[in-house]
């Protein structure tokens, strides 16, 4: 598939009407709609509550996630877990996934360094994300970082301008976006790290309040 145009329609065509989430997960395990599968260990599909209050969408699996086959199990996941706890959102109320399901990386010495997925790679993966949203029907979708936010809200979306706002999209739950936990880890100073952690917690607290309004 390398060098071939990513084929979103081919992915969508592989998802039969009436498929369950478990069936979609199995189909995604063989996804070759773009070239990222070649260098990745495995597809990292979403996981969590069957009927989540919140769906969290990250960018793509990191090094640990690629090896373990589960989203947000590395250092960024630990930042996220602490922020969810501080905001009063239980992990049992959450389904967590990524806009792109394969790890995109480049080698630097012994390390595998994350590379940002392209618009085409995000587009190719989109049917899996749409299926996850349609089948789990979360009350609120929270995009973690600009990649997920742009996947859901369009390429013009700017986190710096619209962080924490809620957006309505046809046939989707309300969508909001906050800082990515990896951005917290990359913050150059303690002060900035602290400020970004607080933004993440504050935005998740707004989500928790919205959920209380929406009800069960
Ligand atoms: N960063 C992401 O966006 N997703 C993960 O699963 C891990 C790190």
PDB file of C-alpha atoms and ligand atoms in Angstrom:
ATOM      1  CA  UNK A   1       0.000   0.000   0.000  1.00  0.00           C
ATOM      2  CA  UNK A   2       2.976   2.387   0.391  1.00  0.00           C
ATOM      3  CA  UNK A   3       2.650   5.247  -2.071  1.00  0.00           C
ATOM      4  CA  UNK A   4      -1.001   4.421  -2.729  1.00  0.00           C
ATOM      5  CA  UNK A   5      -3.729   6.934  -1.876  1.00  0.00           C
ATOM      6  CA  UNK A   6      -5.306   6.049   1.477  1.00  0.00           C
ATOM      7  CA  UNK A   7      -8.711   4.578   0.851  1.00  0.00           C
ATOM      8  CA  UNK A   8     -11.359   5.713   3.301  1.00  0.00           C
ATOM      9  CA  UNK A   9     -14.147   4.271   1.141  1.00  0.00           C
ATOM     10  CA  UNK A  10     -12.509   0.854   1.242  1.00  0.00           C
ATOM     11  CA  UNK A  11     -12.447   0.969   5.039  1.00  0.00           C
ATOM     12  CA  UNK A  12     -16.070   2.092   5.207  1.00  0.00           C
ATOM     13  CA  UNK A  13     -17.056  -0.713   2.827  1.00  0.00           C
ATOM     14  CA  UNK A  14     -15.463  -3.253   5.157  1.00  0.00           C
ATOM     15  CA  UNK A  15     -17.812  -2.319   8.008  1.00  0.00           C
ATOM     16  CA  UNK A  16     -21.062  -4.228   7.458  1.00  0.00           C
ATOM     17  CA  UNK A  17     -24.357  -2.648   8.537  1.00  0.00           C
ATOM     18  CA  UNK A  18     -25.271  -3.954  11.974  1.00  0.00           C
ATOM     19  CA  UNK A  19     -21.682  -4.836  12.920  1.00  0.00           C
ATOM     20  CA  UNK A  20     -20.959  -4.871  16.645  1.00  0.00           C
ATOM     21  CA  UNK A  21     -18.044  -3.008  18.177  1.00  0.00           C
ATOM     22  CA  UNK A  22     -16.222  -6.305  18.706  1.00  0.00           C
ATOM     23  CA  UNK A  23     -16.640  -7.116  15.005  1.00  0.00           C
ATOM     24  CA  UNK A  24     -15.413  -3.661  13.965  1.00  0.00           C
ATOM     25  CA  UNK A  25     -12.397  -4.058  16.268  1.00  0.00           C
ATOM     26  CA  UNK A  26     -11.532  -7.371  14.582  1.00  0.00           C
ATOM     27  CA  UNK A  27     -11.827  -5.813  11.110  1.00  0.00           C
ATOM     28  CA  UNK A  28      -9.635  -2.877  12.116  1.00  0.00           C
ATOM     29  CA  UNK A  29      -6.919  -5.303  13.218  1.00  0.00           C
ATOM     30  CA  UNK A  30      -6.173  -5.965   9.524  1.00  0.00           C
ATOM     31  CA  UNK A  31      -6.485  -2.372   8.308  1.00  0.00           C
ATOM     32  CA  UNK A  32      -4.122  -1.463   5.469  1.00  0.00           C
ATOM     33  CA  UNK A  33      -5.965   1.641   4.251  1.00  0.00           C
ATOM     34  CA  UNK A  34      -2.779   3.710   4.501  1.00  0.00           C
ATOM     35  CA  UNK A  35       0.867   2.740   4.807  1.00  0.00           C
ATOM     36  CA  UNK A  36       1.165   3.135   8.599  1.00  0.00           C
ATOM     37  CA  UNK A  37       0.477  -0.549   9.335  1.00  0.00           C
ATOM     38  CA  UNK A  38       3.853  -1.450   7.821  1.00  0.00           C
ATOM     39  CA  UNK A  39       5.957   0.026  10.633  1.00  0.00           C
ATOM     40  CA  UNK A  40       3.487  -0.457  13.456  1.00  0.00           C
ATOM     41  CA  UNK A  41       3.317  -3.495  15.727  1.00  0.00           C
ATOM     42  CA  UNK A  42      -0.471  -3.659  15.627  1.00  0.00           C
ATOM     43  CA  UNK A  43      -3.719  -1.708  15.286  1.00  0.00           C
ATOM     44  CA  UNK A  44      -4.561   0.025  18.557  1.00  0.00           C
ATOM     45  CA  UNK A  45      -8.337   0.178  18.659  1.00  0.00           C
ATOM     46  CA  UNK A  46     -10.342   2.044  21.301  1.00  0.00           C
ATOM     47  CA  UNK A  47     -11.456   0.486  24.573  1.00  0.00           C
ATOM     48  CA  UNK A  48     -13.569   1.260  27.592  1.00  0.00           C
ATOM     49  CA  UNK A  49     -17.183   1.529  28.643  1.00  0.00           C
ATOM     50  CA  UNK A  50     -19.794  -0.021  26.339  1.00  0.00           C
ATOM     51  CA  UNK A  51     -22.086   2.993  26.826  1.00  0.00           C
ATOM     52  CA  UNK A  52     -19.641   5.698  27.873  1.00  0.00           C
ATOM     53  CA  UNK A  53     -20.562   9.079  29.260  1.00  0.00           C
ATOM     54  CA  UNK A  54     -17.405  10.407  27.603  1.00  0.00           C
ATOM     55  CA  UNK A  55     -15.423   9.386  24.548  1.00  0.00           C
ATOM     56  CA  UNK A  56     -11.850  10.668  24.668  1.00  0.00           C
ATOM     57  CA  UNK A  57     -10.047  10.865  21.323  1.00  0.00           C
ATOM     58  CA  UNK A  58      -6.267  11.195  21.169  1.00  0.00           C
ATOM     59  CA  UNK A  59      -4.039  11.537  18.126  1.00  0.00           C
ATOM     60  CA  UNK A  60      -2.448   8.117  17.599  1.00  0.00           C
ATOM     61  CA  UNK A  61      -0.897   5.393  19.741  1.00  0.00           C
ATOM     62  CA  UNK A  62       2.541   6.106  21.167  1.00  0.00           C
ATOM     63  CA  UNK A  63       5.460   3.726  21.645  1.00  0.00           C
ATOM     64  CA  UNK A  64       3.991   1.902  24.649  1.00  0.00           C
ATOM     65  CA  UNK A  65       0.513   1.787  23.157  1.00  0.00           C
ATOM     66  CA  UNK A  66       1.897   0.269  19.949  1.00  0.00           C
ATOM     67  CA  UNK A  67       3.678  -2.458  21.917  1.00  0.00           C
ATOM     68  CA  UNK A  68       0.802  -3.195  24.296  1.00  0.00           C
ATOM     69  CA  UNK A  69      -2.043  -2.745  21.791  1.00  0.00           C
ATOM     70  CA  UNK A  70      -4.042  -0.458  24.088  1.00  0.00           C
ATOM     71  CA  UNK A  71      -4.633   3.325  23.967  1.00  0.00           C
ATOM     72  CA  UNK A  72      -3.139   5.680  26.559  1.00  0.00           C
ATOM     73  CA  UNK A  73      -1.205   3.137  28.620  1.00  0.00           C
ATOM     74  CA  UNK A  74       2.115   5.052  28.510  1.00  0.00           C
ATOM     75  CA  UNK A  75       3.262   8.307  30.147  1.00  0.00           C
ATOM     76  CA  UNK A  76       0.520  10.407  28.473  1.00  0.00           C
ATOM     77  CA  UNK A  77      -2.047   7.942  29.778  1.00  0.00           C
ATOM     78  CA  UNK A  78      -0.820   8.489  33.325  1.00  0.00           C
ATOM     79  CA  UNK A  79      -1.223  12.275  32.943  1.00  0.00           C
ATOM     80  CA  UNK A  80      -4.714  11.681  31.589  1.00  0.00           C
ATOM     81  CA  UNK A  81      -5.679   9.308  34.405  1.00  0.00           C
ATOM     82  CA  UNK A  82      -4.670  11.870  37.023  1.00  0.00           C
ATOM     83  CA  UNK A  83      -6.587  14.653  35.241  1.00  0.00           C
ATOM     84  CA  UNK A  84      -9.726  12.509  34.934  1.00  0.00           C
ATOM     85  CA  UNK A  85      -9.538  11.687  38.616  1.00  0.00           C
ATOM     86  CA  UNK A  86      -9.060  15.354  39.552  1.00  0.00           C
ATOM     87  CA  UNK A  87     -12.100  16.244  37.415  1.00  0.00           C
ATOM     88  CA  UNK A  88     -14.223  13.535  39.028  1.00  0.00           C
ATOM     89  CA  UNK A  89     -14.664  11.472  35.855  1.00  0.00           C
ATOM     90  CA  UNK A  90     -14.298   7.744  36.518  1.00  0.00           C
ATOM     91  CA  UNK A  91     -12.426   5.586  34.029  1.00  0.00           C
ATOM     92  CA  UNK A  92     -15.487   3.294  34.028  1.00  0.00           C
ATOM     93  CA  UNK A  93     -17.477   6.130  32.398  1.00  0.00           C
ATOM     94  CA  UNK A  94     -14.979   6.588  29.581  1.00  0.00           C
ATOM     95  CA  UNK A  95     -14.247   5.072  26.184  1.00  0.00           C
ATOM     96  CA  UNK A  96     -10.825   6.038  24.918  1.00  0.00           C
ATOM     97  CA  UNK A  97      -9.511   5.893  21.396  1.00  0.00           C
ATOM     98  CA  UNK A  98      -7.373   7.687  18.812  1.00  0.00           C
ATOM     99  CA  UNK A  99      -8.011   9.458  15.506  1.00  0.00           C
ATOM    100  CA  UNK A 100      -5.339   7.217  13.927  1.00  0.00           C
ATOM    101  CA  UNK A 101      -5.027   3.591  14.978  1.00  0.00           C
ATOM    102  CA  UNK A 102      -1.415   2.849  13.995  1.00  0.00           C
ATOM    103  CA  UNK A 103       1.760   4.312  15.514  1.00  0.00           C
ATOM    104  CA  UNK A 104       3.634   6.567  13.082  1.00  0.00           C
ATOM    105  CA  UNK A 105       7.261   6.901  14.055  1.00  0.00           C
ATOM    106  CA  UNK A 106      10.811   7.435  12.932  1.00  0.00           C
ATOM    107  CA  UNK A 107      13.964   5.958  14.446  1.00  0.00           C
ATOM    108  CA  UNK A 108      16.397   8.149  16.378  1.00  0.00           C
ATOM    109  CA  UNK A 109      19.166   5.979  17.769  1.00  0.00           C
ATOM    110  CA  UNK A 110      17.442   3.386  19.937  1.00  0.00           C
ATOM    111  CA  UNK A 111      14.261   5.445  20.245  1.00  0.00           C
ATOM    112  CA  UNK A 112      11.116   5.356  18.134  1.00  0.00           C
ATOM    113  CA  UNK A 113      10.047   8.984  17.838  1.00  0.00           C
ATOM    114  CA  UNK A 114       6.416   9.924  17.246  1.00  0.00           C
ATOM    115  CA  UNK A 115       5.598  11.574  13.925  1.00  0.00           C
ATOM    116  CA  UNK A 116       2.437  13.552  13.312  1.00  0.00           C
ATOM    117  CA  UNK A 117      -0.036  11.704  11.069  1.00  0.00           C
ATOM    118  CA  UNK A 118      -0.906  13.351   7.742  1.00  0.00           C
ATOM    119  CA  UNK A 119      -4.385  14.568   6.807  1.00  0.00           C
ATOM    120  CA  UNK A 120      -4.691  11.577   4.445  1.00  0.00           C
ATOM    121  CA  UNK A 121      -3.793   9.104   7.184  1.00  0.00           C
ATOM    122  CA  UNK A 122      -6.371  10.672   9.501  1.00  0.00           C
ATOM    123  CA  UNK A 123      -8.961  10.551   6.727  1.00  0.00           C
ATOM    124  CA  UNK A 124      -8.196   6.907   5.934  1.00  0.00           C
ATOM    125  CA  UNK A 125      -8.779   5.979   9.594  1.00  0.00           C
ATOM    126  CA  UNK A 126     -11.947   8.011   9.956  1.00  0.00           C
ATOM    127  CA  UNK A 127     -14.505   5.233   9.334  1.00  0.00           C
ATOM    128  CA  UNK A 128     -13.174   3.322  12.361  1.00  0.00           C
ATOM    129  CA  UNK A 129     -13.646   6.400  14.558  1.00  0.00           C
ATOM    130  CA  UNK A 130     -17.115   7.059  13.155  1.00  0.00           C
ATOM    131  CA  UNK A 131     -18.058   3.448  13.856  1.00  0.00           C
ATOM    132  CA  UNK A 132     -16.771   3.716  17.445  1.00  0.00           C
ATOM    133  CA  UNK A 133     -18.886   6.841  18.029  1.00  0.00           C
ATOM    134  CA  UNK A 134     -21.988   5.374  16.378  1.00  0.00           C
ATOM    135  CA  UNK A 135     -21.751   2.081  18.281  1.00  0.00           C
ATOM    136  CA  UNK A 136     -20.882   3.381  21.759  1.00  0.00           C
ATOM    137  CA  UNK A 137     -23.052   6.547  21.593  1.00  0.00           C
ATOM    138  CA  UNK A 138     -21.159   8.644  24.168  1.00  0.00           C
ATOM    139  CA  UNK A 139     -22.930  11.662  25.670  1.00  0.00           C
ATOM    140  CA  UNK A 140     -19.921  13.899  25.048  1.00  0.00           C
ATOM    141  CA  UNK A 141     -16.821  13.600  22.842  1.00  0.00           C
ATOM    142  CA  UNK A 142     -13.581  15.155  24.109  1.00  0.00           C
ATOM    143  CA  UNK A 143     -10.765  15.625  21.609  1.00  0.00           C
ATOM    144  CA  UNK A 144      -7.307  15.575  23.168  1.00  0.00           C
ATOM    145  CA  UNK A 145      -5.126  17.940  21.167  1.00  0.00           C
ATOM    146  CA  UNK A 146      -5.331  19.561  17.763  1.00  0.00           C
ATOM    147  CA  UNK A 147      -5.109  16.428  15.594  1.00  0.00           C
ATOM    148  CA  UNK A 148      -8.216  14.831  17.094  1.00  0.00           C
ATOM    149  CA  UNK A 149      -9.991  18.196  17.225  1.00  0.00           C
ATOM    150  CA  UNK A 150      -9.290  18.872  13.557  1.00  0.00           C
ATOM    151  CA  UNK A 151     -10.388  15.356  12.639  1.00  0.00           C
ATOM    152  CA  UNK A 152     -13.736  16.004  14.333  1.00  0.00           C
ATOM    153  CA  UNK A 153     -14.212  19.736  13.817  1.00  0.00           C
ATOM    154  CA  UNK A 154     -12.366  20.527  10.604  1.00  0.00           C
ATOM    155  CA  UNK A 155      -8.863  21.571   9.649  1.00  0.00           C
ATOM    156  CA  UNK A 156      -9.483  25.221  10.525  1.00  0.00           C
ATOM    157  CA  UNK A 157     -10.104  24.420  14.192  1.00  0.00           C
ATOM    158  CA  UNK A 158      -7.570  26.096  16.484  1.00  0.00           C
ATOM    159  CA  UNK A 159      -7.173  24.777  20.012  1.00  0.00           C
ATOM    160  CA  UNK A 160      -5.718  28.101  21.148  1.00  0.00           C
ATOM    161  CA  UNK A 161      -8.986  29.858  20.172  1.00  0.00           C
ATOM    162  CA  UNK A 162     -11.655  27.283  20.965  1.00  0.00           C
ATOM    163  CA  UNK A 163     -10.319  25.059  23.746  1.00  0.00           C
ATOM    164  CA  UNK A 164     -13.115  23.994  26.106  1.00  0.00           C
ATOM    165  CA  UNK A 165     -15.990  25.186  23.886  1.00  0.00           C
ATOM    166  CA  UNK A 166     -18.727  22.765  22.869  1.00  0.00           C
ATOM    167  CA  UNK A 167     -19.648  22.231  19.228  1.00  0.00           C
ATOM    168  CA  UNK A 168     -22.707  20.569  17.687  1.00  0.00           C
ATOM    169  CA  UNK A 169     -22.169  18.317  14.688  1.00  0.00           C
ATOM    170  CA  UNK A 170     -24.987  16.610  12.816  1.00  0.00           C
ATOM    171  CA  UNK A 171     -25.706  13.133  14.175  1.00  0.00           C
ATOM    172  CA  UNK A 172     -22.875  13.271  16.699  1.00  0.00           C
ATOM    173  CA  UNK A 173     -22.777  13.984  20.428  1.00  0.00           C
ATOM    174  CA  UNK A 174     -21.532  17.435  21.524  1.00  0.00           C
ATOM    175  CA  UNK A 175     -17.787  17.733  20.859  1.00  0.00           C
ATOM    176  CA  UNK A 176     -15.201  19.703  22.792  1.00  0.00           C
ATOM    177  CA  UNK A 177     -11.396  19.844  22.702  1.00  0.00           C
ATOM    178  CA  UNK A 178      -8.692  20.270  25.286  1.00  0.00           C
ATOM    179  CA  UNK A 179      -4.913  20.031  25.525  1.00  0.00           C
ATOM    180  CA  UNK A 180      -3.235  16.718  24.768  1.00  0.00           C
ATOM    181  CA  UNK A 181      -1.631  15.007  27.790  1.00  0.00           C
ATOM    182  CA  UNK A 182       1.579  14.591  25.726  1.00  0.00           C
ATOM    183  CA  UNK A 183       1.716  18.368  25.303  1.00  0.00           C
ATOM    184  CA  UNK A 184       1.694  18.587  29.113  1.00  0.00           C
ATOM    185  CA  UNK A 185       4.680  16.220  29.206  1.00  0.00           C
ATOM    186  CA  UNK A 186       6.523  18.254  26.561  1.00  0.00           C
ATOM    187  CA  UNK A 187       6.006  21.606  28.328  1.00  0.00           C
ATOM    188  CA  UNK A 188       9.426  23.262  28.591  1.00  0.00           C
ATOM    189  CA  UNK A 189       9.116  24.563  32.166  1.00  0.00           C
ATOM    190  CA  UNK A 190       7.468  23.393  35.390  1.00  0.00           C
ATOM    191  CA  UNK A 191       5.335  26.500  35.339  1.00  0.00           C
ATOM    192  CA  UNK A 192       3.979  25.759  31.852  1.00  0.00           C
ATOM    193  CA  UNK A 193       3.485  22.101  32.719  1.00  0.00           C
ATOM    194  CA  UNK A 194       1.480  23.112  35.754  1.00  0.00           C
ATOM    195  CA  UNK A 195      -0.617  25.607  33.756  1.00  0.00           C
ATOM    196  CA  UNK A 196      -1.392  23.060  31.028  1.00  0.00           C
ATOM    197  CA  UNK A 197      -2.277  20.373  33.557  1.00  0.00           C
ATOM    198  CA  UNK A 198      -4.705  22.826  35.117  1.00  0.00           C
ATOM    199  CA  UNK A 199      -6.255  23.605  31.701  1.00  0.00           C
ATOM    200  CA  UNK A 200      -6.770  19.903  31.088  1.00  0.00           C
ATOM    201  CA  UNK A 201      -8.378  19.422  34.511  1.00  0.00           C
ATOM    202  CA  UNK A 202     -10.537  22.554  34.190  1.00  0.00           C
ATOM    203  CA  UNK A 203     -11.810  21.494  30.760  1.00  0.00           C
ATOM    204  CA  UNK A 204     -12.599  18.003  32.044  1.00  0.00           C
ATOM    205  CA  UNK A 205     -14.449  19.541  34.997  1.00  0.00           C
ATOM    206  CA  UNK A 206     -16.627  21.464  32.517  1.00  0.00           C
ATOM    207  CA  UNK A 207     -17.296  18.139  30.773  1.00  0.00           C
ATOM    208  CA  UNK A 208     -18.266  16.575  34.130  1.00  0.00           C
ATOM    209  CA  UNK A 209     -20.688  19.458  34.769  1.00  0.00           C
ATOM    210  CA  UNK A 210     -22.197  19.074  31.293  1.00  0.00           C
ATOM    211  CA  UNK A 211     -22.715  15.372  31.938  1.00  0.00           C
ATOM    212  CA  UNK A 212     -24.591  16.144  35.151  1.00  0.00           C
ATOM    213  CA  UNK A 213     -26.900  18.440  33.117  1.00  0.00           C
ATOM    214  CA  UNK A 214     -27.416  15.903  30.317  1.00  0.00           C
ATOM    215  CA  UNK A 215     -28.318  13.221  32.896  1.00  0.00           C
ATOM    216  CA  UNK A 216     -28.158   9.424  32.546  1.00  0.00           C
TER     217      UNK A 216
HETATM  218  N1  LIG B   1      -0.974   9.759  22.646  1.00  0.00           N
HETATM  219  C1  LIG B   1      -2.134   9.590  21.979  1.00  0.00           C
HETATM  220  O1  LIG B   1      -2.629  10.479  21.294  1.00  0.00           O
HETATM  221  N2  LIG B   1      -2.747   8.419  22.095  1.00  0.00           N
HETATM  222  C2  LIG B   1      -2.279   7.426  22.820  1.00  0.00           C
HETATM  223  O2  LIG B   1      -2.915   6.374  22.853  1.00  0.00           O
HETATM  224  C3  LIG B   1      -1.064   7.638  23.511  1.00  0.00           C
HETATM  225  C4  LIG B   1      -0.427   8.816  23.410  1.00  0.00           C
END
